[in-house]
Coordinates of N, CA and C in Angstrom, one line a residue:
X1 N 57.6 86.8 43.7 CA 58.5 85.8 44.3 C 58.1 85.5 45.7
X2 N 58.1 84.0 46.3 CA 57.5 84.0 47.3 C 58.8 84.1 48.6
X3 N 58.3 84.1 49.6 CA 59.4 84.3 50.7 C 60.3 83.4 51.0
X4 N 59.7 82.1 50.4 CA 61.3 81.2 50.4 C 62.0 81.4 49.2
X5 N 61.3 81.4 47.5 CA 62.5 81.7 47.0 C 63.1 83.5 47.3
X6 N 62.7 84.3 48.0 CA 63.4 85.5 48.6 C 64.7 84.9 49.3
X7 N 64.5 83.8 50.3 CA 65.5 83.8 51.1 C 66.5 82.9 50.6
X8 N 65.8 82.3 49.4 CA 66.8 81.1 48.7 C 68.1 81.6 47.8
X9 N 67.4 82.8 47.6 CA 67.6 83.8 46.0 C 68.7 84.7 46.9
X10 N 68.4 85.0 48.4 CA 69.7 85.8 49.2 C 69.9 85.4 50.4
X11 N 71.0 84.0 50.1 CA 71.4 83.9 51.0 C 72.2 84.3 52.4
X12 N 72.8 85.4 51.8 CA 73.5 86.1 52.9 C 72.6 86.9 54.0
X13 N 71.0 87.0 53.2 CA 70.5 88.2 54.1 C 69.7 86.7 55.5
X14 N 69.6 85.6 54.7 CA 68.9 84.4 55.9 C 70.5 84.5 57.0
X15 N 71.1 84.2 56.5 CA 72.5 83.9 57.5 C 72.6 84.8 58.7
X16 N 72.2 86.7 57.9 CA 72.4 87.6 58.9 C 71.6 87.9 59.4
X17 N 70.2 87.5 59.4 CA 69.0 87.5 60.2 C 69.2 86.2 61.0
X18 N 69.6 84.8 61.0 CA 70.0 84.0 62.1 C 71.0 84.2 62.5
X19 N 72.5 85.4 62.2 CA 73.1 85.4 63.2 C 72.7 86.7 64.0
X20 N 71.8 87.4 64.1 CA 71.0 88.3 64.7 C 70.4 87.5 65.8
X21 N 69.4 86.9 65.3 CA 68.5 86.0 66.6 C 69.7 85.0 67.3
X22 N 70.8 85.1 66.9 CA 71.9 84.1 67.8 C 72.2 84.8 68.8
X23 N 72.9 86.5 67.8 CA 73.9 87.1 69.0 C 73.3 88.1 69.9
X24 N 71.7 88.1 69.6 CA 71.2 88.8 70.8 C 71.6 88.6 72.1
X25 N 71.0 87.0 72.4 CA 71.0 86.6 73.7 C 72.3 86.5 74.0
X26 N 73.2 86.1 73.2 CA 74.5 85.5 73.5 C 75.4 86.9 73.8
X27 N 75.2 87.8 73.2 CA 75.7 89.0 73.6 C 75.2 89.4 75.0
X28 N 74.0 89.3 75.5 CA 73.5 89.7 76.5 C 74.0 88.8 78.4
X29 N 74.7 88.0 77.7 CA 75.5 87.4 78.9 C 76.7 88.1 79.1
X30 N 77.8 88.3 78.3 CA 78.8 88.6 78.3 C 78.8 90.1 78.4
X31 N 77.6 90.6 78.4 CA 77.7 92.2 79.0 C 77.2 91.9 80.5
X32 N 76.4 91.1 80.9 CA 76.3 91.2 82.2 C 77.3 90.3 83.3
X33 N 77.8 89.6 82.5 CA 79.2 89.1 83.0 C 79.7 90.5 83.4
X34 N 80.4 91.1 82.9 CA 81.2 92.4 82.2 C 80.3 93.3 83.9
X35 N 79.1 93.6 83.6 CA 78.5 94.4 85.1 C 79.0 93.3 86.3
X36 N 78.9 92.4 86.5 CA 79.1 91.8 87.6 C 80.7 91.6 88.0
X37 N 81.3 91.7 86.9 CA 82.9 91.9 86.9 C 83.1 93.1 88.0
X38 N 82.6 94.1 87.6 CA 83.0 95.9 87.4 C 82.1 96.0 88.8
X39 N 81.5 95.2 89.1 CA 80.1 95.6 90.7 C 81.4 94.1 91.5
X40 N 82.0 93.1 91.1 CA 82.9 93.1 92.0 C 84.7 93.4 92.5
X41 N 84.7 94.1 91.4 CA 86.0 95.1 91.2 C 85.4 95.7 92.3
X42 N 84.8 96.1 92.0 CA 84.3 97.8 92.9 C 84.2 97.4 94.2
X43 N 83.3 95.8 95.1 CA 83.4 95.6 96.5 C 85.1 95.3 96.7
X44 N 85.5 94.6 95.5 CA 86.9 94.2 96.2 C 88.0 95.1 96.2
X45 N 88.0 96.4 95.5 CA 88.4 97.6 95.9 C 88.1 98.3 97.0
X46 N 87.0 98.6 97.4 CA 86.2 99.1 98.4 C 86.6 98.6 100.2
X47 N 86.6 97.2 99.7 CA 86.9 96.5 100.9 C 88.0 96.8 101.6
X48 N 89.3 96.8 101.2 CA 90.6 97.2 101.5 C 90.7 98.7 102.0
X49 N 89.9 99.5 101.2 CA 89.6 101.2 101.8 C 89.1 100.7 102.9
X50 N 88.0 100.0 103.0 CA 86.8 100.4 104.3 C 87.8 99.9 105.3
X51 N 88.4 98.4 105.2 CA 89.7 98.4 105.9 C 90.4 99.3 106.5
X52 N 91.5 100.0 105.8 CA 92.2 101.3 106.2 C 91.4 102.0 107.0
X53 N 90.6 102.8 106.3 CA 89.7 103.5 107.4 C 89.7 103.2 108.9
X54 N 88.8 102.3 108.8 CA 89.0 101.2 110.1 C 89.9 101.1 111.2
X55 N 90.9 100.9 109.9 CA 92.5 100.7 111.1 C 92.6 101.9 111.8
X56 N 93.0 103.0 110.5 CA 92.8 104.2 110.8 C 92.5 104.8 111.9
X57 N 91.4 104.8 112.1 CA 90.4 105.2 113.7 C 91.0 104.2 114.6
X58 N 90.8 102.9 114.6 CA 91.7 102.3 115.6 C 93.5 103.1 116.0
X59 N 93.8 102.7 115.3 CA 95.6 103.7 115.6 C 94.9 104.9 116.3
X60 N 94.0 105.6 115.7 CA 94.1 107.2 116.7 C 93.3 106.9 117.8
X61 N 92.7 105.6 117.6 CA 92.2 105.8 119.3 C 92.7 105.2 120.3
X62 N 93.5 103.9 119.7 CA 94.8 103.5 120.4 C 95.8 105.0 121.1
X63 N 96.3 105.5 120.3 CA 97.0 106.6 120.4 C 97.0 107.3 121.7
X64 N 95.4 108.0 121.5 CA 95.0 108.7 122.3 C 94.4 107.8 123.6
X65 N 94.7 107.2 123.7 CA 94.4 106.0 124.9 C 96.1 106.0 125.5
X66 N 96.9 105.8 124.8 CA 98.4 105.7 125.2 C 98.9 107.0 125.6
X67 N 98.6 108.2 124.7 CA 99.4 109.7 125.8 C 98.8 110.0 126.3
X68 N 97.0 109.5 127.1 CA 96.4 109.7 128.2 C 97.4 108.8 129.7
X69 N 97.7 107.1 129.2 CA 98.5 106.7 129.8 C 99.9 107.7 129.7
X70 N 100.8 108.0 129.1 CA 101.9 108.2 129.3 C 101.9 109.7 130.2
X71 N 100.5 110.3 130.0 CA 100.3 111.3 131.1 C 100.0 111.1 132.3
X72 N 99.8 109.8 132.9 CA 99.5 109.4 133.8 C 101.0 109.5 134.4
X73 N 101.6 108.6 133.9 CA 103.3 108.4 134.0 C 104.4 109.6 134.4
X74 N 103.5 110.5 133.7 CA 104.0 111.6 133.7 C 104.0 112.6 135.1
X75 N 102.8 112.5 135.4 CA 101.8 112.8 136.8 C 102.9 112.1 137.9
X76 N 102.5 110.8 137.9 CA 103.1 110.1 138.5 C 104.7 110.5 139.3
X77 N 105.2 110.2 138.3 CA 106.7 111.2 138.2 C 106.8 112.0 138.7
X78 N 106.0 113.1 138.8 CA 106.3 114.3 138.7 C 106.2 114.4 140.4
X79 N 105.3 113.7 141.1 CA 104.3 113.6 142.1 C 105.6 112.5 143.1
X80 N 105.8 111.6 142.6 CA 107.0 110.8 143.7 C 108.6 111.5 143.7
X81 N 108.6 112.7 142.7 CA 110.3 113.2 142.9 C 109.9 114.7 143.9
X82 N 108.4 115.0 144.1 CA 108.5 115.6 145.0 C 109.3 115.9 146.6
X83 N 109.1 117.2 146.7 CA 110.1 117.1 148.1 C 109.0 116.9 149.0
X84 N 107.6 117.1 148.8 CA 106.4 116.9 149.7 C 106.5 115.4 149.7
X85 N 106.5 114.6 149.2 CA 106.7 113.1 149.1 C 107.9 112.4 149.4
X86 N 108.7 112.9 149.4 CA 110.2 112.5 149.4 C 110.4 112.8 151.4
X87 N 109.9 113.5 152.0 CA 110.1 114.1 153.6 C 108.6 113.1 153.9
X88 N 107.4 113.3 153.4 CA 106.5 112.5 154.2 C 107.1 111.2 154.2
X89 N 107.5 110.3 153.6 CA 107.7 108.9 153.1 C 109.0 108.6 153.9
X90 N 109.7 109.6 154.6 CA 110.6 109.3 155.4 C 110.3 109.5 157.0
X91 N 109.2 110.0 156.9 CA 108.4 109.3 158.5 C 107.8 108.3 158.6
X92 N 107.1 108.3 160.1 CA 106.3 107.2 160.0 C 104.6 107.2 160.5
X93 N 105.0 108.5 160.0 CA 103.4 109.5 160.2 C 102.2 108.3 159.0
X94 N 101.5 107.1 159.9 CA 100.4 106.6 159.0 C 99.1 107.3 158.7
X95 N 98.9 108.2 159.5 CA 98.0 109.5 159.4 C 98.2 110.0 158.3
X96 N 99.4 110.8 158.0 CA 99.5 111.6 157.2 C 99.7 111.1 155.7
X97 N 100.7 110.1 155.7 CA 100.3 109.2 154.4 C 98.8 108.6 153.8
X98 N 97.9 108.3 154.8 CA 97.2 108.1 154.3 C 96.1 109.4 153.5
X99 N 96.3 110.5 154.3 CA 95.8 112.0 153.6 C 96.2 111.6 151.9
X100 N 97.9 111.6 152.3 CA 97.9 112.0 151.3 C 97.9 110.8 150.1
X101 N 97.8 110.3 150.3 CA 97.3 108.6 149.4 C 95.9 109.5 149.0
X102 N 94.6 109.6 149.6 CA 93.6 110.4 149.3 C 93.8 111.5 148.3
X103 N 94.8 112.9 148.8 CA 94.8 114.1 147.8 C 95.5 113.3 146.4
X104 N 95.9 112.7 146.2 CA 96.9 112.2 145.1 C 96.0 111.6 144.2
X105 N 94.9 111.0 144.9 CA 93.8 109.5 144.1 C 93.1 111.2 143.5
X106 N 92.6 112.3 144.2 CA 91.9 113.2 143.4 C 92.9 114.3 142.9
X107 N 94.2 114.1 142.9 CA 94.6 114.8 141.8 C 95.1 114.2 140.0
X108 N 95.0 112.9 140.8 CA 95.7 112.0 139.3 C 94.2 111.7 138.5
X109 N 93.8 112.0 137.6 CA 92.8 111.6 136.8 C 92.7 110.0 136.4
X110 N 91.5 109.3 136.8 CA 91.1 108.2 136.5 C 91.6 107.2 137.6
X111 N 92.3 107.9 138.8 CA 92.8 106.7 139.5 C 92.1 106.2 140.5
X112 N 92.1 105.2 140.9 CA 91.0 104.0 141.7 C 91.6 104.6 143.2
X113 N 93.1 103.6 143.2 CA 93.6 103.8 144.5 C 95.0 104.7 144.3
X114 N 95.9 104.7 145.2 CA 97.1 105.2 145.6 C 97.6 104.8 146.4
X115 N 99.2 104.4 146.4 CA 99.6 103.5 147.5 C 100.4 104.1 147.7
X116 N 101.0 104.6 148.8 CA 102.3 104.9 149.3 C 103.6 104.0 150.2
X117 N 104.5 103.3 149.2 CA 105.3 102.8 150.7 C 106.6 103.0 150.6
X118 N 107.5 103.0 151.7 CA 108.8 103.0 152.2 C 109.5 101.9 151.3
X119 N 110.6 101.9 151.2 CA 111.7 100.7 150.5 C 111.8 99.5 151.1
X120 N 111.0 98.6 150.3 CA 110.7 96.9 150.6 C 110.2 96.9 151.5
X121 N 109.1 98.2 151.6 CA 107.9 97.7 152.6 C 106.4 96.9 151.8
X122 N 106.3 96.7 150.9 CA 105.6 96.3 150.0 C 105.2 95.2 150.2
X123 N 104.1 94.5 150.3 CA 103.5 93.2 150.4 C 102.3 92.7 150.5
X124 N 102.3 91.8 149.6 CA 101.1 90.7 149.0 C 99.6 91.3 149.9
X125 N 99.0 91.9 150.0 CA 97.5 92.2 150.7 C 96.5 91.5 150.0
X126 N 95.8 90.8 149.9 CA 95.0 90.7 149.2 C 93.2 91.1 149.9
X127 N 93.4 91.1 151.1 CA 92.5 91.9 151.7 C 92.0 93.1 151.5
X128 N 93.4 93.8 150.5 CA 93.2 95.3 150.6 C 91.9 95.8 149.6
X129 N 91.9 96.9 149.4 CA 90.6 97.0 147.9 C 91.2 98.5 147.0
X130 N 91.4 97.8 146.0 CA 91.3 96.3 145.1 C 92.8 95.5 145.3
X131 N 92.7 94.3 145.8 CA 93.8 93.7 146.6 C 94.6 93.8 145.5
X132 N 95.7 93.6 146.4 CA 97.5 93.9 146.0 C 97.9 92.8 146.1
X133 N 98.2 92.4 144.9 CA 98.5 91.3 144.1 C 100.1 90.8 144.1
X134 N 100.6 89.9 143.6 CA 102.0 89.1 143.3 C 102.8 90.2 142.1
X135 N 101.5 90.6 141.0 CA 102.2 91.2 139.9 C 102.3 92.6 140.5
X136 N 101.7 93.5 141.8 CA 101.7 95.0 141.8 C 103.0 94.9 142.5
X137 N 103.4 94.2 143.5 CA 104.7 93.2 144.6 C 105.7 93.6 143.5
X138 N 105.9 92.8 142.5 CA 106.6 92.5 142.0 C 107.0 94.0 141.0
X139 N 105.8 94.9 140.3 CA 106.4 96.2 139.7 C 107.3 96.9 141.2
X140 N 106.6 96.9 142.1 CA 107.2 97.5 143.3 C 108.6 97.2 143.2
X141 N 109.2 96.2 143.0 CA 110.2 95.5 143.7 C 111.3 96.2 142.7
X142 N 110.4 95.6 141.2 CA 111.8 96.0 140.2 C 111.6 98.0 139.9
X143 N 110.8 98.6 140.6 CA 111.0 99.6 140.4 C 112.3 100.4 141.4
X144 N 112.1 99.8 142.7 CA 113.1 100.2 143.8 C 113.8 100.2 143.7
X145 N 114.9 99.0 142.6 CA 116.0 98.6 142.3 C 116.8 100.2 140.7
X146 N 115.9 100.5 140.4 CA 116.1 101.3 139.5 C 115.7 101.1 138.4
X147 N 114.7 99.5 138.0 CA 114.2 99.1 136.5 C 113.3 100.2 136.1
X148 N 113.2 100.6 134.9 CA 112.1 101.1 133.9 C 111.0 99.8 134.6
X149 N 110.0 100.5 134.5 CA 108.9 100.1 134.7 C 107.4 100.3 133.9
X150 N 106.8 99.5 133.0 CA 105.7 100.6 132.6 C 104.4 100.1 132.9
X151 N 103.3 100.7 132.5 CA 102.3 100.2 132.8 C 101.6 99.0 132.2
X152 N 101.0 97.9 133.3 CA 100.7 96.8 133.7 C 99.0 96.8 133.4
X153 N 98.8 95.7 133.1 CA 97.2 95.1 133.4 C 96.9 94.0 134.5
X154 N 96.0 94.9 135.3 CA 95.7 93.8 136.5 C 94.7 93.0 136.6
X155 N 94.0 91.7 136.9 CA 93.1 91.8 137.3 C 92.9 91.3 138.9
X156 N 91.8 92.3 139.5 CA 92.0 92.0 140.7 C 90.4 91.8 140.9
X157 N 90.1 90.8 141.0 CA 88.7 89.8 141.5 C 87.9 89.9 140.4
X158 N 88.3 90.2 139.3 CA 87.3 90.0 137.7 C 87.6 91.5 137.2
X159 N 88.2 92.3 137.8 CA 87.8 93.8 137.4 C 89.3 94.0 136.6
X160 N 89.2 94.5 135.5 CA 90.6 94.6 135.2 C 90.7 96.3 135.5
X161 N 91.9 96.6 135.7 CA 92.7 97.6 136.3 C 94.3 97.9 135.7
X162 N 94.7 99.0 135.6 CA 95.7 99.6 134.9 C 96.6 99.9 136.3
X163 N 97.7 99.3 136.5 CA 98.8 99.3 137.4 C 99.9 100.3 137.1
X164 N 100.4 101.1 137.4 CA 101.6 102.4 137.4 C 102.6 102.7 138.9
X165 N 103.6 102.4 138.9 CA 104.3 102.7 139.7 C 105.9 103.7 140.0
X166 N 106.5 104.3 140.4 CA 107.1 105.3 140.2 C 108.1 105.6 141.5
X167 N 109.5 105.6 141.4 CA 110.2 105.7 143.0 C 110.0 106.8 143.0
X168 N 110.1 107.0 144.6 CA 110.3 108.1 145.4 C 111.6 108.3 145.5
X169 N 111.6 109.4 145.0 CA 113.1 109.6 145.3 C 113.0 111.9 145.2
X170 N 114.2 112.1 145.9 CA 114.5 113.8 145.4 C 115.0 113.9 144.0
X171 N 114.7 114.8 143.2 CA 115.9 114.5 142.0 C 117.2 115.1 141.9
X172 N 117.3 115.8 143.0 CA 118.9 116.2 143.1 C 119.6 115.0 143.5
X173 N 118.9 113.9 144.0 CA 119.2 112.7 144.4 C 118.7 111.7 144.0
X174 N 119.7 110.6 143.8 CA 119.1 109.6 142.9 C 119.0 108.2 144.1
X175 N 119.4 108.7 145.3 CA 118.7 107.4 146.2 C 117.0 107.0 146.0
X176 N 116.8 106.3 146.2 CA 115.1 105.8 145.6 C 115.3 105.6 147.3
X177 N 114.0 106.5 147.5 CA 113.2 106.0 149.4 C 112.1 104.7 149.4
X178 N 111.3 105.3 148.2 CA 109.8 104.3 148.4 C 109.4 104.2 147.2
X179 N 108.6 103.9 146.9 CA 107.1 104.1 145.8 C 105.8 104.1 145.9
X180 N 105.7 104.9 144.5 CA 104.5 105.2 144.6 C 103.7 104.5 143.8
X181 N 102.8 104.3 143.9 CA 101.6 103.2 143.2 C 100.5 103.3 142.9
X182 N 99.8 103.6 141.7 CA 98.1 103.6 141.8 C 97.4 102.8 140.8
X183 N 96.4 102.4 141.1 CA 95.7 102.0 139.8 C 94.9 102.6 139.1
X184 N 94.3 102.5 138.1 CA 93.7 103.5 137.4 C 92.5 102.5 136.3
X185 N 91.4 103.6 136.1 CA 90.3 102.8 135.4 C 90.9 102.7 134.1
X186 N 90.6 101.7 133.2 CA 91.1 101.2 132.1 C 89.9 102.3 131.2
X187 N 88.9 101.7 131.7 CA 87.4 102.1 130.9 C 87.7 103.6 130.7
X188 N 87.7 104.3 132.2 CA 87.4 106.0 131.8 C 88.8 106.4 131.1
X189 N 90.2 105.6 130.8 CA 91.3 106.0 129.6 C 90.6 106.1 128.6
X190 N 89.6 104.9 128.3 CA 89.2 105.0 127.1 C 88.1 105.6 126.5
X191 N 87.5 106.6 127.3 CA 85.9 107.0 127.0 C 86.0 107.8 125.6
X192 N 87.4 108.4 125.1 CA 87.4 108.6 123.7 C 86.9 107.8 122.8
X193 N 86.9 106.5 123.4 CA 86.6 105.6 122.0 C 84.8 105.8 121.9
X194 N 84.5 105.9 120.2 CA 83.1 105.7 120.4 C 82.5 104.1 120.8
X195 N 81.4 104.4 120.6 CA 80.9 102.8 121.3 C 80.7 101.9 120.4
X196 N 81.3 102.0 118.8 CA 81.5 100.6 118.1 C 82.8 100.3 118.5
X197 N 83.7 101.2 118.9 CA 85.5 100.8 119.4 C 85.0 100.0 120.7
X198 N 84.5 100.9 121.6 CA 84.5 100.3 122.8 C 84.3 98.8 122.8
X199 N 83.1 98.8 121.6 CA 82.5 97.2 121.8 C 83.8 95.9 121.0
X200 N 84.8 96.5 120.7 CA 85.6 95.9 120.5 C 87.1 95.8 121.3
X201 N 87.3 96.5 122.1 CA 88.4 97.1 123.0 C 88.8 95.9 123.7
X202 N 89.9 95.6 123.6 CA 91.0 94.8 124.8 C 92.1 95.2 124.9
X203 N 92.0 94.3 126.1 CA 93.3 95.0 126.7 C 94.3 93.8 126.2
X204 N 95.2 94.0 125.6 CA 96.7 93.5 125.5 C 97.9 93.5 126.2
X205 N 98.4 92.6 126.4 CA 99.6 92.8 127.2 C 100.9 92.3 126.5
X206 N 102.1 92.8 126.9 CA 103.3 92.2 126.0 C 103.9 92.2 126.8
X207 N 104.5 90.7 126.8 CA 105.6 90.1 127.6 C 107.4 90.2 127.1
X208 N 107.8 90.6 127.4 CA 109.3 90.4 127.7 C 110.0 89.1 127.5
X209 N 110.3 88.8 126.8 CA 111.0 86.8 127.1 C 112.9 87.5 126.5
X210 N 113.4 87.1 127.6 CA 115.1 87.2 127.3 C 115.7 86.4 126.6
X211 N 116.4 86.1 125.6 CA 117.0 84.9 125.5 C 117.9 83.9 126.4
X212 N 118.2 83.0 126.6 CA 119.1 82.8 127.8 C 120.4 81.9 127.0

C-alpha cells in the first residue's frame, strides 16, 4: 500500500501528525510568554524590596544624623544652665567671653563658631564670620522670651550651616540672662552617611504656618 493510500486508509493518524507540526511552535510561544511573565513577576517584586531596603538605610541614617543633632542640643543645654556661664555673661569682661566662645567651639563637636550674648544684645552682623544673619537675630530673640527653639538651616554666603541656640539661664532659676549660639557643620553631622547617601543628602526644612 502506498503512503497516500496509508494516510487515506488512517485518517486520524494524518490529523495527529498535522496537529503535532501545529502545536509545536504554537506551544513554544505560550511557554515563553509564561518565562517572561515569571522574569517580570520577579523585577516587579524585587523592585518594591530593593525600595524598602533603600528607605531602610535612609531612616537609619537620617536617624543617626538627628541624635547626633539632638546631642548637640543637649551639649548646648547643659553648657548655657551653667553657673560658669550664667556669672561670666553677667559681666562685661569682652576678654573673657571671648576665651570662652573659643573653649566651648572645642568642646562642642562639629561646631564652626560660638556666640555668646547678654539679653537683646543680639544683632544683625553680617560682617562677622560666618555673618549673623535676620534668621540667627531672630532664633535669638524667640529664645529669650522662653520659645522652644530647634535647630535651623543657615545659609550664610553659599555655605549652608546648622544654627542652635539655648538661654542662659541658672536652673535653680528660671530668669533667662543671654544666649548661647553656635553653628555647626551640617557635613561632618553627616559623615556616617556612606558616599551613595551623601551623594544624595539635603537639607530640609519645615516651616511652621498657624492658622489665623
Amino acid at each position: 500500500m502506498s503512503s497516500e493510500n496509508r494516510a487515506s486508509a488512517n485518517p486520524e493518524s494524518s490529523i495527529g501528525q498535522n496537529l503535532l507540526q501545529i502545536s509545536g511552535p504554537a506551544l513554544i510561544a505560550p511557554a515563553a510568554g509564561l518565562i517572561i511573565a515569571v522574569l517580570l513577576a520577579i523585577f516587579i517584586l524585587s523592585t518594591p524590596a530593593q525600595d524598602r531596603h533603600e528607605q531602610q538605610m535612609i531612616d537609619s541614617a537620617t536617624s543617626s544624623v538627628e541624635a547626633r543633632i539632638n546631642g548637640r542640643e543637649e551639649q548646648l543645654t547643659a553648657a548655657a544652665t551653667s553657673i560658669r556661664l550664667t556669672q561670666l555673661i553677667a559681666t562685661d569682661d569682652e576678654a573673657e567671653r571671648t576665651l570662652e566662645e573659643a573653649r566651648l567651639r572645642k568642646m562642642i563637636p562639629d561646631a564652626i563658631r560660638v556666640r555668646l550674648f547678654k539679653l537683646r544684645e543680639a544683632k544683625v552682623d553680617q560682617s562677622a564670620n560666618p555673618p549673623f544673619g535676620y534668621t540667627s537675630v531672630d532664633m535669638i530673640d524667640r529664645v529669650e522670651i522662653g520659645q522652644p527653639v530647634r535647630a535651623e538651616a543657615v545659609n550664610a554666603q553659599g555655605r549652608w550651616l546648622l544654627s542652635l541656640t539655648a538661654p542662659i539661664r541658672a536652673l535653680s532659676d528660671l530668669t533667662i540672662r543671654g544666649s548661647l549660639f553656635i553653628y555647626l557643620d551640617p557635613i561632618a553631622l553627616a559623615d556616617t552617611l556612606d558616599d551613595g547617601q551623601q551623594g544624595h543628602t539635603r537639607i530640609l526644612q519645615t516651616i511652621a504656618v498657624s492658622k489665623t
